[in-house]
Short mmCIF file of C-alpha atoms in Angstrom, two decimals:
data_model
loop_
_atom_site.label_atom_id
_atom_site.label_comp_id
_atom_site.label_asym_id
_atom_site.label_seq_id
_atom_site.Cartn_x
_atom_site.Cartn_y
_atom_site.Cartn_z
CA UNK A 1 29.50 19.50 -23.63
CA UNK A 2 32.86 18.50 -25.06
CA UNK A 3 35.01 20.95 -26.95
CA UNK A 4 37.15 19.05 -29.41
CA UNK A 5 40.40 20.48 -30.63
CA UNK A 6 39.85 19.04 -34.06
CA UNK A 7 42.42 18.58 -36.77
CA UNK A 8 40.20 17.94 -39.78
CA UNK A 9 36.57 18.26 -40.57
CA UNK A 10 34.91 15.15 -41.90
CA UNK A 11 32.39 15.73 -44.72
CA UNK A 12 29.49 14.69 -42.51
CA UNK A 13 30.32 17.46 -40.08
CA UNK A 14 30.14 20.21 -42.66
CA UNK A 15 26.96 22.18 -42.16
CA UNK A 16 24.81 22.39 -45.27
CA UNK A 17 24.68 25.93 -46.66
CA UNK A 18 20.96 26.43 -46.09
CA UNK A 19 21.21 25.35 -42.47
CA UNK A 20 24.19 27.61 -41.97
CA UNK A 21 22.39 30.56 -43.45
CA UNK A 22 19.41 29.97 -41.21
CA UNK A 23 21.40 28.97 -38.18
CA UNK A 24 20.02 31.68 -35.99
CA UNK A 25 16.48 30.62 -36.76
CA UNK A 26 17.45 26.98 -36.28
CA UNK A 27 18.91 27.64 -32.85
CA UNK A 28 15.89 29.70 -31.88
CA UNK A 29 13.56 26.92 -32.88
CA UNK A 30 15.65 24.30 -31.13
CA UNK A 31 15.82 26.38 -27.99
CA UNK A 32 12.12 27.08 -28.07
CA UNK A 33 11.40 23.39 -28.60
CA UNK A 34 13.55 22.49 -25.62
CA UNK A 35 11.76 24.92 -23.35
CA UNK A 36 8.25 24.05 -24.49
CA UNK A 37 9.02 20.34 -24.43
CA UNK A 38 10.41 20.39 -20.93
CA UNK A 39 7.59 22.60 -19.69
CA UNK A 40 5.07 20.08 -21.03
CA UNK A 41 6.92 17.18 -19.44
CA UNK A 42 7.16 18.92 -16.10
CA UNK A 43 3.52 19.86 -16.14
CA UNK A 44 2.30 16.29 -16.68
CA UNK A 45 2.47 15.03 -13.07
CA UNK A 46 0.59 18.10 -11.95
CA UNK A 47 -2.10 17.37 -14.45
CA UNK A 48 -2.35 13.85 -13.07
CA UNK A 49 -2.77 15.32 -9.61
CA UNK A 50 -5.70 17.48 -10.66
CA UNK A 51 -7.45 14.35 -11.90
CA UNK A 52 -7.60 13.32 -8.30
CA UNK A 53 -11.29 14.07 -8.07
CA UNK A 54 -12.58 11.39 -5.77
CA UNK A 55 -16.23 12.00 -6.42
CA UNK A 56 -16.05 11.09 -10.10
CA UNK A 57 -13.36 8.50 -10.23
CA UNK A 58 -13.55 6.44 -7.10
CA UNK A 59 -16.27 3.96 -6.32
CA UNK A 60 -17.77 4.91 -3.01
CA UNK A 61 -18.16 2.45 -0.20
CA UNK A 62 -21.01 0.09 -1.09
CA UNK A 63 -19.74 -0.60 -4.59
CA UNK A 64 -17.98 -3.80 -3.61
CA UNK A 65 -19.80 -7.02 -2.60
CA UNK A 66 -20.54 -7.20 1.10
CA UNK A 67 -18.83 -9.94 3.07
CA UNK A 68 -21.35 -12.07 4.91
CA UNK A 69 -20.96 -13.41 8.42
CA UNK A 70 -17.71 -12.00 9.74
CA UNK A 71 -17.36 -11.40 13.46
CA UNK A 72 -16.25 -8.19 15.13
CA UNK A 73 -13.23 -8.31 17.45
CA UNK A 74 -11.88 -6.11 20.22
CA UNK A 75 -8.81 -5.04 18.22
CA UNK A 76 -8.54 -1.30 17.75
CA UNK A 77 -11.29 -0.43 20.21
CA UNK A 78 -11.38 3.32 20.78
CA UNK A 79 -9.40 4.16 17.64
CA UNK A 80 -10.90 6.63 15.19
CA UNK A 81 -11.18 4.93 11.81
CA UNK A 82 -9.63 6.49 8.71
CA UNK A 83 -12.31 7.17 6.10
CA UNK A 84 -12.98 4.69 3.31
CA UNK A 85 -12.19 7.44 0.80
CA UNK A 86 -8.76 8.09 2.24
CA UNK A 87 -7.91 4.40 2.58
CA UNK A 88 -8.90 3.71 -1.01
CA UNK A 89 -7.34 6.76 -2.72
CA UNK A 90 -3.99 7.08 -0.98
CA UNK A 91 -2.09 3.93 -1.81
CA UNK A 92 1.47 2.83 -2.30
CA UNK A 93 1.00 0.08 -4.86
CA UNK A 94 3.72 0.51 -7.48
CA UNK A 95 2.17 -2.17 -9.73
CA UNK A 96 -0.38 0.52 -10.57
CA UNK A 97 1.90 3.58 -10.55
CA UNK A 98 4.23 5.32 -8.13
CA UNK A 99 1.97 8.25 -7.22
CA UNK A 100 -0.40 7.52 -4.38
CA UNK A 101 -3.50 8.54 -6.30
CA UNK A 102 -2.61 6.30 -9.24
CA UNK A 103 -3.52 2.83 -7.92
CA UNK A 104 -7.19 3.80 -7.56
CA UNK A 105 -7.25 5.09 -11.14
CA UNK A 106 -5.08 2.44 -12.80
CA UNK A 107 -6.48 -0.69 -11.14
CA UNK A 108 -9.95 -0.54 -12.65
CA UNK A 109 -9.29 -3.25 -15.24
CA UNK A 110 -7.69 -5.56 -12.71
CA UNK A 111 -9.60 -8.85 -12.25
CA UNK A 112 -9.50 -10.16 -8.67
CA UNK A 113 -11.59 -13.21 -9.57
CA UNK A 114 -11.15 -16.05 -10.44
CA UNK A 115 -8.02 -16.36 -8.30
CA UNK A 116 -5.89 -19.15 -6.91
CA UNK A 117 -2.94 -19.20 -4.56
CA UNK A 118 -0.33 -21.90 -5.02
CA UNK A 119 1.55 -23.30 -2.07
CA UNK A 120 5.08 -24.59 -2.66
CA UNK A 121 8.59 -25.02 -1.26
CA UNK A 122 9.16 -26.80 2.04
CA UNK A 123 5.71 -28.40 2.27
CA UNK A 124 4.35 -31.91 2.44
CA UNK A 125 3.10 -31.48 -1.11
CA UNK A 126 2.48 -28.57 -3.46
CA UNK A 127 -1.14 -27.53 -3.71
CA UNK A 128 -3.42 -24.71 -4.80
CA UNK A 129 -6.47 -23.10 -3.27
CA UNK A 130 -9.11 -20.90 -4.87
CA UNK A 131 -10.18 -17.59 -3.38
CA UNK A 132 -13.67 -19.01 -2.70
CA UNK A 133 -12.17 -21.87 -0.70
CA UNK A 134 -9.93 -19.41 1.15
CA UNK A 135 -13.07 -17.61 2.34
CA UNK A 136 -14.22 -20.93 3.86
CA UNK A 137 -10.85 -21.86 5.36
CA UNK A 138 -11.44 -20.06 8.63
CA UNK A 139 -14.11 -17.83 10.18
CA UNK A 140 -13.65 -14.26 8.96
CA UNK A 141 -13.14 -11.52 11.53
CA UNK A 142 -12.89 -7.76 11.51
CA UNK A 143 -9.53 -6.50 12.77
CA UNK A 144 -9.09 -2.79 13.30
CA UNK A 145 -5.36 -2.21 12.96
CA UNK A 146 -3.07 0.78 12.84
CA UNK A 147 -1.05 0.93 9.63
CA UNK A 148 2.23 2.82 9.74
CA UNK A 149 3.95 3.58 6.44
CA UNK A 150 7.74 3.94 6.35
CA UNK A 151 7.13 7.36 4.75
CA UNK A 152 5.88 8.73 8.06
CA UNK A 153 2.09 8.58 7.77
CA UNK A 154 -0.45 6.26 9.33
CA UNK A 155 -4.07 5.14 9.17
CA UNK A 156 -6.51 3.08 11.23
CA UNK A 157 -8.08 0.45 9.00
CA UNK A 158 -10.92 -2.03 9.61
CA UNK A 159 -9.74 -5.10 7.73
CA UNK A 160 -11.76 -8.27 7.29
CA UNK A 161 -9.65 -11.39 7.23
CA UNK A 162 -8.46 -14.45 9.10
CA UNK A 163 -5.26 -15.47 10.92
CA UNK A 164 -2.41 -16.35 8.57
CA UNK A 165 -1.69 -19.24 10.94
CA UNK A 166 -4.88 -20.93 9.69
CA UNK A 167 -3.68 -20.84 6.09
CA UNK A 168 -0.24 -22.11 7.12
CA UNK A 169 -1.79 -24.99 9.03
CA UNK A 170 -3.74 -25.92 5.91
CA UNK A 171 -0.56 -25.60 3.78
CA UNK A 172 1.27 -28.19 5.91
CA UNK A 173 4.88 -26.94 5.85
CA UNK A 174 7.56 -29.50 6.72
CA UNK A 175 10.25 -29.26 9.41
CA UNK A 176 12.67 -27.38 7.10
CA UNK A 177 10.33 -24.43 6.72
CA UNK A 178 11.89 -21.49 8.59
CA UNK A 179 10.49 -18.63 6.51
CA UNK A 180 7.40 -17.84 4.48
CA UNK A 181 7.68 -15.96 1.19
CA UNK A 182 4.70 -14.09 -0.30
CA UNK A 183 4.69 -13.50 -4.04
CA UNK A 184 2.32 -11.06 -5.70
CA UNK A 185 0.90 -11.22 -9.21
CA UNK A 186 3.15 -10.30 -12.14
CA UNK A 187 1.05 -9.32 -15.14
CA UNK A 188 1.86 -6.21 -17.14
CA UNK A 189 -1.53 -6.45 -18.87
CA UNK A 190 -3.41 -5.96 -15.63
CA UNK A 191 -0.75 -4.06 -13.73
CA UNK A 192 0.49 -1.23 -15.97
CA UNK A 193 2.98 0.03 -13.38
CA UNK A 194 5.02 -3.13 -13.91
CA UNK A 195 6.10 -1.78 -17.29
CA UNK A 196 8.48 0.35 -15.28
CA UNK A 197 11.26 -1.54 -13.53
CA UNK A 198 11.04 0.51 -10.33
CA UNK A 199 11.06 -2.74 -8.36
CA UNK A 200 12.05 -6.28 -9.22
CA UNK A 201 8.67 -7.79 -10.19
CA UNK A 202 6.85 -9.75 -8.96
CA UNK A 203 6.63 -8.01 -5.58
CA UNK A 204 8.01 -10.33 -2.95
CA UNK A 205 7.76 -10.18 0.82
CA UNK A 206 8.63 -12.53 3.62
CA UNK A 207 8.20 -13.37 7.29
CA UNK A 208 9.98 -15.58 9.76
CA UNK A 209 7.85 -18.62 10.59
CA UNK A 210 7.10 -17.47 14.15
CA UNK A 211 6.11 -14.00 12.88
CA UNK A 212 3.79 -15.58 10.33
CA UNK A 213 2.22 -17.83 12.97
CA UNK A 214 1.66 -14.89 15.33
CA UNK A 215 -2.05 -14.24 15.99
CA UNK A 216 -1.72 -10.59 14.87
CA UNK A 217 -0.68 -11.65 11.33
CA UNK A 218 -3.71 -11.91 9.10
CA UNK A 219 -4.63 -12.45 5.49
CA UNK A 220 -7.09 -9.67 4.63
CA UNK A 221 -9.83 -10.10 2.04
CA UNK A 222 -12.03 -7.16 2.97
CA UNK A 223 -12.19 -3.55 4.06
CA UNK A 224 -15.09 -1.88 5.89
CA UNK A 225 -17.12 -5.08 5.61
CA UNK A 226 -16.78 -5.31 1.83
CA UNK A 227 -14.45 -7.19 -0.47
CA UNK A 228 -11.12 -5.40 -0.91
CA UNK A 229 -10.96 -2.71 -3.58
CA UNK A 230 -8.36 -3.52 -6.24
CA UNK A 231 -6.08 -0.69 -5.15
CA UNK A 232 -5.92 -2.08 -1.61
CA UNK A 233 -4.65 -5.48 -2.69
CA UNK A 234 -7.68 -7.49 -3.86
CA UNK A 235 -8.46 -10.27 -3.63
CA UNK A 236 -6.11 -11.15 -0.77
CA UNK A 237 -3.20 -9.50 0.99
CA UNK A 238 -0.97 -9.81 4.01
CA UNK A 239 -1.31 -7.58 7.10
CA UNK A 240 1.33 -7.42 9.85
CA UNK A 241 0.39 -4.33 11.85
CA UNK A 242 3.62 -4.04 13.86
CA UNK A 243 5.67 -3.73 10.67
CA UNK A 244 5.89 -0.93 8.11
CA UNK A 245 3.12 -1.03 5.52
CA UNK A 246 5.26 -2.28 2.66
CA UNK A 247 5.49 -5.70 4.35
CA UNK A 248 1.84 -6.24 3.45
CA UNK A 249 2.15 -7.92 0.06
CA UNK A 250 -0.95 -7.43 -2.09
CA UNK A 251 -2.69 -9.63 -4.70
CA UNK A 252 -0.82 -12.71 -3.50
CA UNK A 253 -0.61 -15.63 -5.96
CA UNK A 254 2.06 -17.77 -4.37
CA UNK A 255 3.17 -18.69 -0.87
CA UNK A 256 6.51 -20.44 -0.63
CA UNK A 257 8.03 -21.97 2.48
CA UNK A 258 11.81 -21.72 2.60
CA UNK A 259 14.71 -22.70 4.80
CA UNK A 260 16.71 -19.54 4.03
CA UNK A 261 15.61 -15.96 4.58
CA UNK A 262 13.95 -14.79 1.36
CA UNK A 263 15.20 -11.63 -0.34
CA UNK A 264 12.28 -9.20 -0.62
CA UNK A 265 11.68 -6.66 -3.41
CA UNK A 266 12.50 -3.72 -1.16
CA UNK A 267 15.63 -5.36 0.21
CA UNK A 268 16.84 -5.71 -3.37
CA UNK A 269 15.87 -2.13 -4.17
CA UNK A 270 17.64 -0.52 -1.20
CA UNK A 271 19.43 -2.88 1.20
CA UNK A 272 20.66 -0.02 3.38
CA UNK A 273 17.14 1.41 3.73
CA UNK A 274 14.84 -1.59 3.91
CA UNK A 275 15.61 -4.61 6.01
CA UNK A 276 13.91 -7.98 6.22
CA UNK A 277 12.20 -7.29 9.54
CA UNK A 278 10.92 -3.74 8.85
CA UNK A 279 9.45 -3.50 12.34
CA UNK A 280 8.03 -0.09 13.21
CA UNK A 281 10.72 1.40 15.42
CA UNK A 282 10.88 5.07 16.43
CA UNK A 283 14.48 4.61 17.60
CA UNK A 284 15.90 3.51 14.26
CA UNK A 285 15.88 6.41 11.84
CA UNK A 286 15.39 5.93 8.13
CA UNK A 287 17.72 7.92 5.84
CA UNK A 288 14.75 9.70 4.21
CA UNK A 289 11.86 9.88 6.64
CA UNK A 290 11.38 10.61 10.30
CA UNK A 291 10.44 7.47 12.19
CA UNK A 292 10.01 9.03 15.62
CA UNK A 293 6.73 10.70 14.69
CA UNK A 294 3.99 10.25 12.13
CA UNK A 295 1.07 12.04 10.54
CA UNK A 296 -2.35 10.45 10.95
CA UNK A 297 -4.21 10.63 7.65
CA UNK A 298 -7.50 12.51 7.86
CA UNK A 299 -6.64 14.33 11.08
CA UNK A 300 -6.72 17.77 9.45
CA UNK A 301 -4.24 20.45 8.48
CA UNK A 302 -3.40 21.70 11.96
CA UNK A 303 -3.45 18.45 13.89
CA UNK A 304 0.32 18.08 14.21
CA UNK A 305 2.24 14.85 14.27
CA UNK A 306 1.83 12.00 16.74
CA UNK A 307 4.62 10.02 18.38
CA UNK A 308 5.34 6.72 16.70
CA UNK A 309 5.17 3.79 19.12
CA UNK A 310 7.55 0.85 19.31
CA UNK A 311 6.23 -1.98 17.10
CA UNK A 312 3.46 0.46 16.16
CA UNK A 313 1.92 0.02 19.61
CA UNK A 314 1.88 -3.79 19.46
CA UNK A 315 5.04 -4.27 21.55
CA UNK A 316 3.19 -6.17 24.27
CA UNK A 317 2.04 -8.81 21.79
CA UNK A 318 5.10 -9.14 19.53
CA UNK A 319 8.04 -7.93 21.62
CA UNK A 320 9.05 -11.42 22.71
CA UNK A 321 9.55 -12.49 19.08
CA UNK A 322 12.65 -10.32 18.96
CA UNK A 323 14.20 -10.99 22.37
CA UNK A 324 17.98 -10.97 22.00
CA UNK A 325 17.88 -9.57 18.47
CA UNK A 326 19.76 -6.31 17.81
CA UNK A 327 16.99 -4.27 16.21
CA UNK A 328 19.42 -1.59 15.03
CA UNK A 329 21.21 -4.11 12.87
CA UNK A 330 18.11 -6.13 12.02
CA UNK A 331 15.93 -3.23 10.94
CA UNK B 1 -3.79 29.95 -6.14
CA UNK B 2 -4.30 26.48 -7.48
CA UNK B 3 -3.67 25.07 -4.02
CA UNK B 4 -6.17 27.44 -2.50
CA UNK B 5 -8.79 26.44 -5.06
CA UNK B 6 -8.23 22.73 -4.56
CA UNK B 7 -8.17 23.25 -0.82
CA UNK B 8 -11.64 24.76 -0.93
CA UNK B 9 -12.86 21.67 -2.72
CA UNK B 10 -11.23 19.35 -0.16
CA UNK B 11 -9.25 17.95 -3.00
CA UNK B 12 -5.70 18.06 -1.76
CA UNK B 13 -5.53 14.25 -1.53
CA UNK B 14 -5.75 12.23 1.66
CA UNK B 15 -2.55 13.79 2.93
CA UNK B 16 -3.01 17.51 2.22
CA UNK B 17 0.13 18.62 4.03
CA UNK B 18 2.35 16.34 2.01
CA UNK B 19 0.52 17.49 -1.13
CA UNK B 20 1.11 21.21 -0.59
CA UNK B 21 4.62 20.59 0.66
CA UNK B 22 5.41 18.76 -2.56
CA UNK B 23 3.70 21.10 -4.92
CA UNK B 24 5.30 24.25 -3.45
CA UNK B 25 8.67 22.47 -3.60
CA UNK B 26 8.01 21.46 -7.16
CA UNK B 27 7.16 25.01 -8.17
CA UNK B 28 10.22 26.40 -6.41
CA UNK B 29 12.46 24.19 -8.51
CA UNK B 30 10.50 24.81 -11.67
CA UNK B 31 10.71 28.60 -11.32
CA UNK B 32 14.39 28.32 -10.50
CA UNK B 33 15.01 26.38 -13.70
CA UNK B 34 13.04 28.91 -15.74
CA UNK B 35 15.10 31.71 -14.14
CA UNK B 36 18.30 29.91 -15.01
CA UNK B 37 17.17 29.40 -18.60
CA UNK B 38 17.01 33.13 -19.40
CA UNK B 39 20.73 33.60 -19.94
CA UNK B 40 21.19 30.42 -22.04
CA UNK B 41 18.34 31.63 -24.24
CA UNK B 42 20.19 34.92 -24.72
CA UNK B 43 23.42 33.09 -25.50
CA UNK B 44 21.79 30.76 -27.99
CA UNK B 45 19.20 32.93 -29.61
CA UNK B 46 20.55 36.39 -29.04
CA UNK B 47 17.27 37.55 -27.52
CA UNK B 48 17.82 39.65 -24.46
CA UNK B 49 14.48 41.14 -23.39
CA UNK B 50 13.78 38.27 -21.01
CA UNK B 51 16.80 39.13 -18.87
CA UNK B 52 14.80 41.87 -17.17
CA UNK B 53 12.49 39.15 -15.80
CA UNK B 54 15.36 37.52 -14.00
CA UNK B 55 15.03 39.37 -10.72
CA UNK B 56 11.27 39.01 -10.62
CA UNK B 57 11.45 35.27 -11.26
CA UNK B 58 14.25 34.87 -8.75
CA UNK B 59 12.15 36.54 -6.07
CA UNK B 60 9.15 34.47 -7.06
CA UNK B 61 11.23 31.36 -6.53
CA UNK B 62 12.24 32.71 -3.12
CA UNK B 63 8.58 33.29 -2.31
CA UNK B 64 7.72 29.68 -3.15
CA UNK B 65 10.71 28.47 -1.17
CA UNK B 66 9.40 30.48 1.82
CA UNK B 67 5.95 28.93 1.42
CA UNK B 68 7.51 25.49 1.16
CA UNK B 69 9.57 25.84 4.32
CA UNK B 70 6.76 27.54 6.28
CA UNK B 71 4.50 24.60 5.53
CA UNK B 72 7.24 22.27 6.68
CA UNK B 73 7.91 24.18 9.91
CA UNK B 74 4.34 25.07 10.71
CA UNK B 75 1.86 22.56 9.31
CA UNK B 76 4.11 19.53 9.19
CA UNK B 77 6.10 20.05 12.40
CA UNK B 78 3.95 22.60 14.29
CA UNK B 79 7.13 24.52 15.25
CA UNK B 80 8.29 21.72 17.53
CA UNK B 81 11.96 22.74 17.30
CA UNK B 82 13.34 19.62 18.95
CA UNK B 83 11.75 17.46 16.26
CA UNK B 84 12.73 19.86 13.49
CA UNK B 85 16.42 20.02 14.42
CA UNK B 86 16.44 16.26 14.72
CA UNK B 87 14.82 15.86 11.32
CA UNK B 88 17.31 18.24 9.72
CA UNK B 89 20.36 16.66 11.29
CA UNK B 90 19.35 13.03 10.82
CA UNK B 91 18.20 13.23 7.20
CA UNK B 92 20.64 14.38 4.52
CA UNK B 93 17.68 15.14 2.25
CA UNK B 94 16.25 17.71 4.68
CA UNK B 95 19.70 19.11 5.47
CA UNK B 96 20.43 19.72 1.78
CA UNK B 97 17.06 21.40 1.23
CA UNK B 98 17.49 23.54 4.31
CA UNK B 99 21.00 24.58 3.24
CA UNK B 100 19.67 25.56 -0.17
CA UNK B 101 17.03 27.73 1.47
CA UNK B 102 19.52 29.42 3.82
CA UNK B 103 21.79 30.21 0.87
CA UNK B 104 18.88 31.77 -0.99
CA UNK B 105 18.24 34.33 1.75
CA UNK B 106 21.30 36.58 1.06
CA UNK B 107 20.45 36.52 -2.64
CA UNK B 108 16.94 37.74 -1.96
CA UNK B 109 18.20 40.44 0.42
CA UNK B 110 20.73 41.76 -2.10
CA UNK B 111 18.37 41.69 -5.02
CA UNK B 112 17.63 45.44 -5.06
CA UNK B 113 19.49 48.09 -7.06
CA UNK B 114 21.03 49.73 -4.00
CA UNK B 115 22.67 46.51 -2.92
CA UNK B 116 23.85 45.87 -6.45
CA UNK B 117 25.60 49.23 -6.49
CA UNK B 118 27.03 48.73 -3.04
CA UNK B 119 28.48 45.30 -3.71
CA UNK B 120 29.53 45.85 -7.34
CA UNK B 121 31.81 43.03 -8.47
CA UNK B 122 31.14 41.04 -5.33
CA UNK B 123 27.41 41.08 -6.08
CA UNK B 124 28.03 38.98 -9.15
CA UNK B 125 30.18 36.55 -7.21
CA UNK B 126 27.56 36.26 -4.50
CA UNK B 127 24.79 35.61 -6.96
CA UNK B 128 26.72 32.84 -8.61
CA UNK B 129 25.62 30.88 -5.53
CA UNK B 130 22.41 30.24 -7.43
CA UNK B 131 24.04 27.42 -9.42
CA UNK B 132 25.00 25.69 -6.21
CA UNK B 133 21.51 26.27 -4.79
CA UNK B 134 19.96 24.69 -7.89
CA UNK B 135 22.13 21.60 -7.54
CA UNK B 136 21.23 21.29 -3.85
CA UNK B 137 17.55 21.72 -4.68
CA UNK B 138 17.61 18.90 -7.17
CA UNK B 139 19.49 16.59 -4.80
CA UNK B 140 16.79 17.42 -2.22
CA UNK B 141 14.14 16.27 -4.73
CA UNK B 142 16.14 13.23 -5.86
CA UNK B 143 16.49 11.87 -2.34
CA UNK B 144 12.79 12.24 -1.71
CA UNK B 145 11.70 9.64 -4.22
CA UNK B 146 11.99 6.03 -3.23
CA UNK B 147 12.50 4.39 -6.58
CA UNK B 148 10.83 6.19 -9.45
CA UNK B 149 13.48 8.82 -10.27
CA UNK B 150 12.05 9.99 -13.60
CA UNK B 151 10.99 13.45 -12.43
CA UNK B 152 14.12 14.46 -10.51
CA UNK B 153 16.17 13.00 -13.35
CA UNK B 154 14.38 15.27 -15.80
CA UNK B 155 15.03 18.29 -13.57
CA UNK B 156 18.68 17.31 -13.27
CA UNK B 157 19.06 16.90 -17.03
CA UNK B 158 17.54 20.29 -17.72
CA UNK B 159 19.84 21.92 -15.17
CA UNK B 160 22.82 20.12 -16.71
CA UNK B 161 21.88 21.38 -20.17
CA UNK B 162 21.39 24.94 -18.89
CA UNK B 163 24.70 24.98 -17.04
CA UNK B 164 26.39 23.22 -19.97
CA UNK B 165 25.35 26.00 -22.34
CA UNK B 166 26.86 28.62 -20.02
CA UNK B 167 30.11 26.71 -19.68
CA UNK B 168 30.26 26.18 -23.43
CA UNK B 169 29.90 29.87 -24.14
CA UNK B 170 32.39 30.76 -21.42
CA UNK B 171 35.01 28.51 -22.97
CA UNK B 172 34.18 29.91 -26.37
CA UNK B 173 34.69 33.44 -25.13
CA UNK B 174 37.99 32.50 -23.52
CA UNK B 175 39.22 30.93 -26.74
CA UNK B 176 38.30 34.05 -28.64
CA UNK B 177 40.22 36.19 -26.21
CA UNK B 178 43.27 33.99 -26.59
CA UNK B 179 43.13 34.39 -30.35
#
């Protein structure tokens, strides 16, 4: 509030007599309006939270088409799976809202089919592939992977998908291709959260070529043996289990091979917080969240936290990718 | 109460600890802002009856702050002090929230009439800490959100308006005295 030491009063500043006479009432009303208005605004997110009634709003498992003929694998043997309900109602997917219960509610009108992915950049020639052809590109497998979110929680998720390496082989990148960029759908009609510029849309992620070719990197099309629910990234998304969850770009429409390291959405949003590699690393703290321990979703109120493992427990498989790289600088 | 009800229905989201941590934090800040709005309402509207609610609301805010931090220490970190001290020292967001809580303790202790009489003028000075606590609390909220700052921004704006009204009237009173 600025207090002017004014010389003159311009005519527009002179209070009309009736307002002046009723000033007390006016101020009361204004003050009341301010309080009621702000109370209503503050209450709104809480109201959204009470809508979080899974039983009414969320399709139970079985509502999505079953995926035929995928093979089970040994990945994740002995891990206790996170429930379908938790996996499909607790999502960071800002295209459908920034609260974790919002993607399940706001993605109902999203159409995951028909769908095509276009391949471009450093390739022999640009091409496109439909989602149905992607299903036939390679044998589908179930991969049970741990998923560690940068916010300090984790899940164990049975994805159905195929190695990203298979798709890259089909895409035929040329010798200049050093990085792979994944670009998600940008469509404010289908993705209401994009009306808010919380991130630079479309969502963009990237991998180094050797990371992308690694056998742990998969393109997921299913969850619990069924096609992906919209809120989990239907119809196709990236999974790199040794990296923080946000690396897993969802609803991918474009894959671009580049010579230079692509700038991802989160790198643009907070370069000091989110690096290109985003490897799970309990030794490199994040300014907001603890990275040395995590909470396993569904473990119960009194379960306590568990220790976060280097590369999310996949160090044996992926450690050699980063030999000689300073992981503190390249977080 | 609401938390208890939702808890019975297994409806505290997939991450119940985060959910109750956030909602108790949210209510702490909300009650604090309501408490801080009583005096501006008196200044603007000349109504004074609500001032007697100030202590009750202040203590209610302290109660929610206690719930909030107990959940953090107990449910979230299971009293593993090594992890807790590390979390507080490594994350400015936690440090700021913790500082705000620590500063609230003397205010709660000195909130009874006996202490008011004992401390007299210094009581008022001590309780002016609440403005600082409110600012810390909102920073604590602001740093929590990754990108969507609408809610903490709204809290911050309301606090700015509330503090602005006080400052405005203070300056006004000073000017009057000068005249």
